[in-house]
mmCIF file with all atom_site columns, C-alpha atoms in Angstrom:
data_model
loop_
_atom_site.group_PDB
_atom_site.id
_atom_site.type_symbol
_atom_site.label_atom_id
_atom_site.label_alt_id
_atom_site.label_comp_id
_atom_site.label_asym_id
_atom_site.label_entity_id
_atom_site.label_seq_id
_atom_site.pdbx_PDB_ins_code
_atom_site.Cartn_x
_atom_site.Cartn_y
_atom_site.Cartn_z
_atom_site.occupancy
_atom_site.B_iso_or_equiv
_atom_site.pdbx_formal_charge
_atom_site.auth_seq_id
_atom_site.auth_comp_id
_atom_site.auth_asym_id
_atom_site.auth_atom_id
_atom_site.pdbx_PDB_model_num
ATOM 1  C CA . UNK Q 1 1  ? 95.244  90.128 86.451  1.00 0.00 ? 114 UNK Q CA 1
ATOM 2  C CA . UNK Q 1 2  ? 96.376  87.700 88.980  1.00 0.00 ? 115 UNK Q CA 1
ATOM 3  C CA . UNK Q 1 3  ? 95.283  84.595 90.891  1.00 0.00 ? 116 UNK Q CA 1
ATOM 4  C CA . UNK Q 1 4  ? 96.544  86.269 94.414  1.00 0.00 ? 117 UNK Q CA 1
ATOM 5  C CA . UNK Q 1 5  ? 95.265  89.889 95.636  1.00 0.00 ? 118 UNK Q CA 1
ATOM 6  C CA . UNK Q 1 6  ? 98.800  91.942 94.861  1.00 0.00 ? 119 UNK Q CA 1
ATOM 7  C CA . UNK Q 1 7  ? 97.574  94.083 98.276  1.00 0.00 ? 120 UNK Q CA 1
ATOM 8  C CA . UNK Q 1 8  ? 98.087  90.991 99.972  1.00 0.00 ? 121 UNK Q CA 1
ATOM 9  C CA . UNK Q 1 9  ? 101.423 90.100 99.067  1.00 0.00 ? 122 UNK Q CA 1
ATOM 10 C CA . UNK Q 1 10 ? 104.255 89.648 101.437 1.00 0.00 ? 123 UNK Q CA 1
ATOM 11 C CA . UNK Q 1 11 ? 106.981 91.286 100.050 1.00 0.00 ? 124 UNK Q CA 1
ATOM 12 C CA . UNK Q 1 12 ? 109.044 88.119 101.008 1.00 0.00 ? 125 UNK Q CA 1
ATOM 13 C CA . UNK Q 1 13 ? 108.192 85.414 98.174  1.00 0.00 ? 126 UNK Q CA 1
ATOM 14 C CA . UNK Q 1 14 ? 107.887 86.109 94.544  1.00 0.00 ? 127 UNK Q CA 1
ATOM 15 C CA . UNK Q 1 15 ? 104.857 88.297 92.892  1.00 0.00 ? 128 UNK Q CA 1
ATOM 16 C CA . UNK Q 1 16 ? 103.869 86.423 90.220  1.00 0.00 ? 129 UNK Q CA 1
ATOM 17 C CA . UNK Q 1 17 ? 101.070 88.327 87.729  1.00 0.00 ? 130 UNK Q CA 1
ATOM 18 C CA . UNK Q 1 18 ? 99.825  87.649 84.361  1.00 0.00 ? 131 UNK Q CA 1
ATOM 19 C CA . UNK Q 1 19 ? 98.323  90.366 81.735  1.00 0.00 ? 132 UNK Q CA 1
ATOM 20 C CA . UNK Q 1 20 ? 96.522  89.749 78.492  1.00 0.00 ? 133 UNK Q CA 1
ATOM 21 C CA . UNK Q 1 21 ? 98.230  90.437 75.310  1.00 0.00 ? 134 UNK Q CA 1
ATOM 22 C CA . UNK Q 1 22 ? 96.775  89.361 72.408  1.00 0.00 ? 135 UNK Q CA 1
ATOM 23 C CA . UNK Q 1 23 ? 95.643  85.550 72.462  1.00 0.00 ? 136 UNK Q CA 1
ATOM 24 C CA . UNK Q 1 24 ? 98.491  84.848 75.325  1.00 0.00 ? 137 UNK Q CA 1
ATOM 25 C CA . UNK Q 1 25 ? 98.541  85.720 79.263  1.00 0.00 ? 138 UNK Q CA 1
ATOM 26 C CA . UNK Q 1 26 ? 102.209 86.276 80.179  1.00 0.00 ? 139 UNK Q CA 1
ATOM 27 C CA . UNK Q 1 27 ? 103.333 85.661 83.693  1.00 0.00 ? 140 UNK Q CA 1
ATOM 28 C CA . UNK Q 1 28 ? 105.723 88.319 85.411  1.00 0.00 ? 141 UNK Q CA 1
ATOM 29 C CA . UNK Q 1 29 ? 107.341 87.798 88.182  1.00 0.00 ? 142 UNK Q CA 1
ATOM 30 C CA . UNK Q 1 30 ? 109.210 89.636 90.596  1.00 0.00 ? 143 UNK Q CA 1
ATOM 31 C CA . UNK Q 1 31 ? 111.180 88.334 93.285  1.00 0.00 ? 144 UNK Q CA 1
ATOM 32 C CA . UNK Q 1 32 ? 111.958 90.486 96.074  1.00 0.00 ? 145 UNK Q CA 1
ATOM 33 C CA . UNK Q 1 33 ? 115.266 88.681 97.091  1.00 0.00 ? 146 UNK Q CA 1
ATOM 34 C CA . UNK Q 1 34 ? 117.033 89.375 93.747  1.00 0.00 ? 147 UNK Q CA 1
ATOM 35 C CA . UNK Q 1 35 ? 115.435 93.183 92.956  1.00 0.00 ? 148 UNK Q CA 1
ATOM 36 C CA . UNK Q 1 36 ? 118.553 93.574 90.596  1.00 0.00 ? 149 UNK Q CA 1
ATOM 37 C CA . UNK Q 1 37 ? 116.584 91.269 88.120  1.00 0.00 ? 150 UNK Q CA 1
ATOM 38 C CA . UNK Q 1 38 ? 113.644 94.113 88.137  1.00 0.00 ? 151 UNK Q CA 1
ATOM 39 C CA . UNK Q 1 39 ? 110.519 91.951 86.654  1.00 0.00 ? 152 UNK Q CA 1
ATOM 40 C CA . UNK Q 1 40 ? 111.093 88.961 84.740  1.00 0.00 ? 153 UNK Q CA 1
ATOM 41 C CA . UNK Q 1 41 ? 108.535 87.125 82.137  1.00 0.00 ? 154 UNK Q CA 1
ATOM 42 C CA . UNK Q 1 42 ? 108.675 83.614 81.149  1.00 0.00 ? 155 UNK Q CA 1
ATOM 43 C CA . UNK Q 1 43 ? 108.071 84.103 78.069  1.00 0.00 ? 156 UNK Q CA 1
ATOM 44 C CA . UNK Q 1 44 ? 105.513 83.817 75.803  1.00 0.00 ? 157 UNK Q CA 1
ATOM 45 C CA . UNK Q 1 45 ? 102.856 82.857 78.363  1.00 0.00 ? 158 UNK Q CA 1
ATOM 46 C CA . UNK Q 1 46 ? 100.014 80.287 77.284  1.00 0.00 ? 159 UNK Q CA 1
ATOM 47 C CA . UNK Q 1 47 ? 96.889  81.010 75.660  1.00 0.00 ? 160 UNK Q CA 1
ATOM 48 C CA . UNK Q 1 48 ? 93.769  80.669 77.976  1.00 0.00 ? 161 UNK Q CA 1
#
């Protein structure tokens, strides 16, 4: 789930997405300048 269409997505800034797990959404970003990093989270994400 995301707030942008992933098909649409540059491939310049950061991809940003969020999936459910359990009572949180966690975000998970990617940022295509520093692919080394692979896909970071934020942590525990907020509850929605």
């Amino acid at each position: 789930m995301t707030k942008a269409n992933i098909m649409e997505w540059d491939a310049q800034s950061p991809l940003v997405f969020s999936y459910n797990k359990g009572d949180a959404f966690i975000d998970v970003t990617f940022d295509p300048a520093k692919p080394m990093l692979g896909f970071q989270t934020g942590g525990g994400g907020t509850s929605e």
